[in-house]
Amino acid sequence: MGWTMILTKLGEGMLVSIEIFAWTLVSSLPLGLLVAFGRMSRNVFLRGFVKFYISVMRGTPLMLQLMVFYYGPFLLFHVSLPGGYRFIAVLIGFIFNYAAYFAEIDRSGMESIPAGQYEAAAILGYSKAQAFRKIILPQMIRRTLPAVTNEMITLVKDTSLAQVISVSEMFLAASAIAAKEASILPLFAAGIFYYLFNYLVALSMEWAERKLSYYR
């Protein structure tokens, strides 16, 4: 197999990795914010449930969670799911897992804002929702960007775990080519793809940090 064909196969796998990354990010970030509100709720039952959910998501391997979401419906309800569900199970697993991590990052960001700012906003006539959207949220985003960047970089690498339920992302494609060609070079090529992907992510987040430096 020539390098043109190898890079084409890796590129196809990379598109799947990018799709997992993008869907996870756009879904888990807002879900994580909702989970953070639940974690800070005054309702003891809601707060306890959310705390347990975060504990399970952070305390068990993502690989195991993907298997549970894929095989769980059949084992529990004997439901036969279509072949396309394999990719959906990956997205569900990634979104729920990363929402737990983002929730704790958001909670730490919100709790780092001095209480005086909430009181000042109330004096100025802001409702709680307005105060959060116009005053708290921008500062929270700025303060949590470094931690969110770390999670995004981890997410790029974690996309390789999708292979555990046979979703053909880039690392699985590289492993198959390496086995067929009896060469480790396709795996190194995959490593370069991951590095470039993460480099772009880090570059984008640095740009976002500069844009939000006003809220420092």
C-alpha atoms as a printed R data frame, in Angstrom:
    type eleno elety resid chain resno       x      y      z
1   ATOM     1    CA   MET     A     1   0.000  0.000  0.000
2   ATOM     2    CA   GLY     A     2   1.491  3.364 -1.069
3   ATOM     3    CA   TRP     A     3   1.676  6.410  1.191
4   ATOM     4    CA   THR     A     4  -1.004  8.178 -0.825
5   ATOM     5    CA   MET     A     5  -3.450  5.387  0.013
6   ATOM     6    CA   ILE     A     6  -2.264  5.264  3.649
7   ATOM     7    CA   LEU     A     7  -2.768  9.008  4.126
8   ATOM     8    CA   THR     A     8  -6.179  8.793  2.460
9   ATOM     9    CA   LYS     A     9  -7.257  6.062  4.893
10  ATOM    10    CA   LEU     A    10  -5.887  8.040  7.858
11  ATOM    11    CA   GLY     A    11  -7.648 11.160  6.590
12  ATOM    12    CA   GLU     A    12 -10.968  9.290  6.461
13  ATOM    13    CA   GLY     A    13 -10.410  8.108 10.044
14  ATOM    14    CA   MET     A    14  -9.434 11.634 11.057
15  ATOM    15    CA   LEU     A    15 -12.776 12.948  9.775
16  ATOM    16    CA   VAL     A    16 -14.567 10.517 12.096
17  ATOM    17    CA   SER     A    17 -12.345 11.671 14.994
18  ATOM    18    CA   ILE     A    18 -13.139 15.314 14.183
19  ATOM    19    CA   GLU     A    19 -16.856 14.504 14.060
20  ATOM    20    CA   ILE     A    20 -16.716 12.870 17.513
21  ATOM    21    CA   PHE     A    21 -14.724 15.836 18.853
22  ATOM    22    CA   ALA     A    22 -17.098 18.458 17.429
23  ATOM    23    CA   TRP     A    23 -20.340 16.768 18.541
24  ATOM    24    CA   THR     A    24 -18.936 16.129 22.005
25  ATOM    25    CA   LEU     A    25 -17.777 19.704 22.429
26  ATOM    26    CA   VAL     A    26 -20.941 21.495 21.248
27  ATOM    27    CA   SER     A    27 -23.132 19.178 23.341
28  ATOM    28    CA   SER     A    28 -21.126 18.639 26.523
29  ATOM    29    CA   LEU     A    29 -20.245 22.297 27.147
30  ATOM    30    CA   PRO     A    30 -23.872 23.506 27.574
31  ATOM    31    CA   LEU     A    31 -24.847 20.231 29.273
32  ATOM    32    CA   GLY     A    32 -21.924 20.676 31.652
33  ATOM    33    CA   LEU     A    33 -23.207 24.135 32.588
34  ATOM    34    CA   LEU     A    34 -26.639 22.689 33.417
35  ATOM    35    CA   VAL     A    35 -25.018 19.926 35.458
36  ATOM    36    CA   ALA     A    36 -22.981 22.554 37.320
37  ATOM    37    CA   PHE     A    37 -26.219 24.344 38.278
38  ATOM    38    CA   GLY     A    38 -27.582 21.026 39.536
39  ATOM    39    CA   ARG     A    39 -24.392 20.432 41.515
40  ATOM    40    CA   MET     A    40 -24.839 23.844 43.192
41  ATOM    41    CA   SER     A    41 -28.591 23.471 43.715
42  ATOM    42    CA   ARG     A    42 -30.128 24.011 47.149
43  ATOM    43    CA   ASN     A    43 -32.294 20.941 46.545
44  ATOM    44    CA   VAL     A    44 -30.468 18.224 48.418
45  ATOM    45    CA   PHE     A    45 -31.865 15.386 46.278
46  ATOM    46    CA   LEU     A    46 -30.931 17.050 42.976
47  ATOM    47    CA   ARG     A    47 -27.516 17.998 44.309
48  ATOM    48    CA   GLY     A    48 -26.934 14.450 45.558
49  ATOM    49    CA   PHE     A    49 -28.041 12.887 42.264
50  ATOM    50    CA   VAL     A    50 -25.812 15.176 40.206
51  ATOM    51    CA   LYS     A    51 -22.887 14.551 42.538
52  ATOM    52    CA   PHE     A    52 -23.343 10.790 42.106
53  ATOM    53    CA   TYR     A    53 -23.562 11.160 38.306
54  ATOM    54    CA   ILE     A    54 -20.313 13.173 38.238
55  ATOM    55    CA   SER     A    55 -18.656 10.661 40.538
56  ATOM    56    CA   VAL     A    56 -19.571  7.730 38.260
57  ATOM    57    CA   MET     A    57 -18.568  9.507 35.036
58  ATOM    58    CA   ARG     A    58 -15.208 10.606 36.457
59  ATOM    59    CA   GLY     A    59 -14.559  7.457 38.463
60  ATOM    60    CA   THR     A    60 -14.971  4.818 35.745
61  ATOM    61    CA   PRO     A    61 -13.057  4.403 32.475
62  ATOM    62    CA   LEU     A    62 -14.555  6.082 29.421
63  ATOM    63    CA   MET     A    63 -13.870  2.877 27.518
64  ATOM    64    CA   LEU     A    64 -16.176  0.970 29.890
65  ATOM    65    CA   GLN     A    65 -18.862  3.671 29.608
66  ATOM    66    CA   LEU     A    66 -18.835  3.366 25.807
67  ATOM    67    CA   MET     A    67 -19.387 -0.385 26.110
68  ATOM    68    CA   VAL     A    68 -22.253  0.152 28.575
69  ATOM    69    CA   PHE     A    69 -23.992  2.647 26.279
70  ATOM    70    CA   TYR     A    70 -23.541  0.345 23.277
71  ATOM    71    CA   TYR     A    71 -24.362 -3.053 24.785
72  ATOM    72    CA   GLY     A    72 -26.630 -1.822 27.605
73  ATOM    73    CA   PRO     A    73 -29.895 -1.447 25.632
74  ATOM    74    CA   PHE     A    74 -29.701 -5.058 24.405
75  ATOM    75    CA   LEU     A    75 -28.595 -6.566 27.722
76  ATOM    76    CA   LEU     A    76 -31.238 -4.691 29.735
77  ATOM    77    CA   PHE     A    77 -34.202 -4.533 27.343
78  ATOM    78    CA   HIS     A    78 -33.287 -7.052 24.586
79  ATOM    79    CA   VAL     A    79 -33.599 -4.265 22.051
80  ATOM    80    CA   SER     A    80 -31.834 -4.847 18.720
81  ATOM    81    CA   LEU     A    81 -30.414 -1.559 17.560
82  ATOM    82    CA   PRO     A    82 -29.412 -0.646 13.983
83  ATOM    83    CA   GLY     A    83 -25.767 -0.593 12.894
84  ATOM    84    CA   GLY     A    84 -25.741  3.202 12.964
85  ATOM    85    CA   TYR     A    85 -26.315  3.112 16.721
86  ATOM    86    CA   ARG     A    86 -22.632  2.245 17.181
87  ATOM    87    CA   PHE     A    87 -21.621  5.830 16.397
88  ATOM    88    CA   ILE     A    88 -24.541  7.260 18.419
89  ATOM    89    CA   ALA     A    89 -23.412  5.212 21.445
90  ATOM    90    CA   VAL     A    90 -19.957  6.739 21.092
91  ATOM    91    CA   LEU     A    91 -21.433 10.250 21.080
92  ATOM    92    CA   ILE     A    92 -23.675  9.531 24.097
93  ATOM    93    CA   GLY     A    93 -20.726  8.144 26.044
94  ATOM    94    CA   PHE     A    94 -18.408 11.015 25.208
95  ATOM    95    CA   ILE     A    95 -21.029 13.724 25.821
96  ATOM    96    CA   PHE     A    96 -22.097 12.411 29.241
97  ATOM    97    CA   ASN     A    97 -18.498 11.793 30.290
98  ATOM    98    CA   TYR     A    98 -17.161 15.194 29.277
99  ATOM    99    CA   ALA     A    99 -20.221 17.047 30.601
100 ATOM   100    CA   ALA     A   100 -19.252 15.759 34.069
101 ATOM   101    CA   TYR     A   101 -15.747 17.179 33.749
102 ATOM   102    CA   PHE     A   102 -16.927 20.499 32.295
103 ATOM   103    CA   ALA     A   103 -19.528 20.778 35.088
104 ATOM   104    CA   GLU     A   104 -16.855 20.736 37.764
105 ATOM   105    CA   ILE     A   105 -14.763 23.255 35.808
106 ATOM   106    CA   ASP     A   106 -17.800 25.551 35.475
107 ATOM   107    CA   ARG     A   107 -18.658 25.166 39.148
108 ATOM   108    CA   SER     A   108 -15.150 26.162 40.187
109 ATOM   109    CA   GLY     A   109 -15.322 29.131 37.815
110 ATOM   110    CA   MET     A   110 -18.648 30.361 39.181
111 ATOM   111    CA   GLU     A   111 -17.607 29.901 42.802
112 ATOM   112    CA   SER     A   112 -14.439 31.909 42.156
113 ATOM   113    CA   ILE     A   113 -16.488 35.049 41.412
114 ATOM   114    CA   PRO     A   114 -16.707 37.244 44.552
115 ATOM   115    CA   ALA     A   115 -20.196 37.361 46.095
116 ATOM   116    CA   GLY     A   116 -19.994 41.151 46.023
117 ATOM   117    CA   GLN     A   117 -20.475 41.124 42.274
118 ATOM   118    CA   TYR     A   118 -23.840 39.377 42.648
119 ATOM   119    CA   GLU     A   119 -24.848 41.942 45.267
120 ATOM   120    CA   ALA     A   120 -23.667 44.855 43.106
121 ATOM   121    CA   ALA     A   121 -25.657 43.516 40.150
122 ATOM   122    CA   ALA     A   122 -28.779 43.262 42.323
123 ATOM   123    CA   ILE     A   123 -28.317 46.878 43.473
124 ATOM   124    CA   LEU     A   124 -28.031 47.961 39.829
125 ATOM   125    CA   GLY     A   125 -31.371 46.321 39.129
126 ATOM   126    CA   TYR     A   126 -30.200 43.201 37.326
127 ATOM   127    CA   SER     A   127 -32.243 40.055 37.750
128 ATOM   128    CA   LYS     A   128 -30.343 36.864 38.644
129 ATOM   129    CA   ALA     A   129 -30.477 35.691 35.022
130 ATOM   130    CA   GLN     A   130 -29.244 39.054 33.704
131 ATOM   131    CA   ALA     A   131 -26.462 39.214 36.284
132 ATOM   132    CA   PHE     A   132 -25.300 35.727 35.350
133 ATOM   133    CA   ARG     A   133 -25.413 36.327 31.578
134 ATOM   134    CA   LYS     A   134 -23.851 39.802 31.528
135 ATOM   135    CA   ILE     A   135 -21.471 39.751 34.498
136 ATOM   136    CA   ILE     A   136 -20.738 36.266 35.816
137 ATOM   137    CA   LEU     A   137 -20.687 34.139 32.657
138 ATOM   138    CA   PRO     A   138 -18.025 36.146 30.728
139 ATOM   139    CA   GLN     A   139 -15.700 36.120 33.751
140 ATOM   140    CA   MET     A   140 -16.341 32.433 34.357
141 ATOM   141    CA   ILE     A   141 -15.508 31.591 30.734
142 ATOM   142    CA   ARG     A   142 -12.275 33.602 30.897
143 ATOM   143    CA   ARG     A   143 -11.163 31.996 34.152
144 ATOM   144    CA   THR     A   144 -11.925 28.443 33.076
145 ATOM   145    CA   LEU     A   145 -10.442 28.616 29.573
146 ATOM   146    CA   PRO     A   146  -7.067 27.021 30.519
147 ATOM   147    CA   ALA     A   147  -8.834 24.077 32.195
148 ATOM   148    CA   VAL     A   148 -11.274 23.743 29.296
149 ATOM   149    CA   THR     A   149  -8.327 23.761 26.862
150 ATOM   150    CA   ASN     A   150  -6.750 20.860 28.743
151 ATOM   151    CA   GLU     A   151 -10.002 18.903 28.523
152 ATOM   152    CA   MET     A   152 -10.293 19.627 24.801
153 ATOM   153    CA   ILE     A   153  -6.775 18.349 24.176
154 ATOM   154    CA   THR     A   154  -7.583 15.210 26.164
155 ATOM   155    CA   LEU     A   155 -10.776 14.835 24.157
156 ATOM   156    CA   VAL     A   156  -8.834 14.839 20.877
157 ATOM   157    CA   LYS     A   157  -6.731 11.926 22.113
158 ATOM   158    CA   ASP     A   158  -9.691 10.136 23.723
159 ATOM   159    CA   THR     A   159 -11.456  9.888 20.352
160 ATOM   160    CA   SER     A   160  -9.195  6.866 19.776
161 ATOM   161    CA   LEU     A   161 -11.234  5.020 22.445
162 ATOM   162    CA   ALA     A   162 -14.153  4.809 19.997
163 ATOM   163    CA   GLN     A   163 -12.430  1.765 18.514
164 ATOM   164    CA   VAL     A   164 -13.514 -0.250 21.570
165 ATOM   165    CA   ILE     A   165 -16.945 -0.645 19.939
166 ATOM   166    CA   SER     A   166 -15.457 -0.809 16.430
167 ATOM   167    CA   VAL     A   167 -16.073  2.755 15.278
168 ATOM   168    CA   SER     A   168 -13.410  3.306 12.638
169 ATOM   169    CA   GLU     A   169 -11.704  6.476 13.820
170 ATOM   170    CA   MET     A   170  -8.141  7.357 12.892
171 ATOM   171    CA   PHE     A   171  -6.201  5.259 15.391
172 ATOM   172    CA   LEU     A   172  -8.144  2.121 14.477
173 ATOM   173    CA   ALA     A   173  -7.463  2.830 10.799
174 ATOM   174    CA   ALA     A   174  -3.751  3.336 11.561
175 ATOM   175    CA   SER     A   175  -3.612  0.107 13.592
176 ATOM   176    CA   ALA     A   176  -5.234 -1.864 10.771
177 ATOM   177    CA   ILE     A   177  -2.794 -0.467  8.200
178 ATOM   178    CA   ALA     A   178   0.180 -1.089 10.519
179 ATOM   179    CA   ALA     A   179  -0.880 -4.723 10.969
180 ATOM   180    CA   LYS     A   180  -1.417 -5.221  7.232
181 ATOM   181    CA   GLU     A   181   1.866 -3.582  6.218
182 ATOM   182    CA   ALA     A   182   3.827 -4.996  9.183
183 ATOM   183    CA   SER     A   183   5.118 -1.481  9.821
184 ATOM   184    CA   ILE     A   184   4.846  0.933 12.725
185 ATOM   185    CA   LEU     A   185   5.108  3.997 10.472
186 ATOM   186    CA   PRO     A   186   1.300  4.415 10.003
187 ATOM   187    CA   LEU     A   187   1.009  4.728 13.795
188 ATOM   188    CA   PHE     A   188   3.652  7.462 13.823
189 ATOM   189    CA   ALA     A   189   1.766  9.192 11.003
190 ATOM   190    CA   ALA     A   190  -1.400  9.011 13.127
191 ATOM   191    CA   GLY     A   191   0.556 10.556 16.009
192 ATOM   192    CA   ILE     A   192   1.472 13.500 13.769
193 ATOM   193    CA   PHE     A   193  -2.215 13.932 12.829
194 ATOM   194    CA   TYR     A   194  -3.181 14.041 16.520
195 ATOM   195    CA   TYR     A   195  -0.397 16.515 17.284
196 ATOM   196    CA   LEU     A   196  -1.450 18.881 14.495
197 ATOM   197    CA   PHE     A   197  -5.088 18.631 15.595
198 ATOM   198    CA   ASN     A   198  -4.154 19.512 19.175
199 ATOM   199    CA   TYR     A   199  -1.855 22.289 18.004
200 ATOM   200    CA   LEU     A   200  -4.780 23.939 16.211
201 ATOM   201    CA   VAL     A   201  -6.991 23.498 19.282
202 ATOM   202    CA   ALA     A   202  -4.378 25.102 21.549
203 ATOM   203    CA   LEU     A   203  -3.829 27.937 19.054
204 ATOM   204    CA   SER     A   204  -7.582 28.637 18.867
205 ATOM   205    CA   MET     A   205  -7.936 28.685 22.656
206 ATOM   206    CA   GLU     A   206  -4.956 31.040 23.032
207 ATOM   207    CA   TRP     A   207  -6.700 33.388 20.617
208 ATOM   208    CA   ALA     A   208  -9.905 33.114 22.668
209 ATOM   209    CA   GLU     A   209  -7.983 33.891 25.878
210 ATOM   210    CA   ARG     A   210  -6.537 37.048 24.323
211 ATOM   211    CA   LYS     A   211  -9.996 38.134 23.149
212 ATOM   212    CA   LEU     A   212 -11.432 37.656 26.636
213 ATOM   213    CA   SER     A   213  -8.482 39.221 28.491
214 ATOM   214    CA   TYR     A   214 -10.735 42.224 29.218
215 ATOM   215    CA   TYR     A   215 -12.497 40.110 31.858
216 ATOM   216    CA   ARG     A   216  -9.267 39.233 33.699
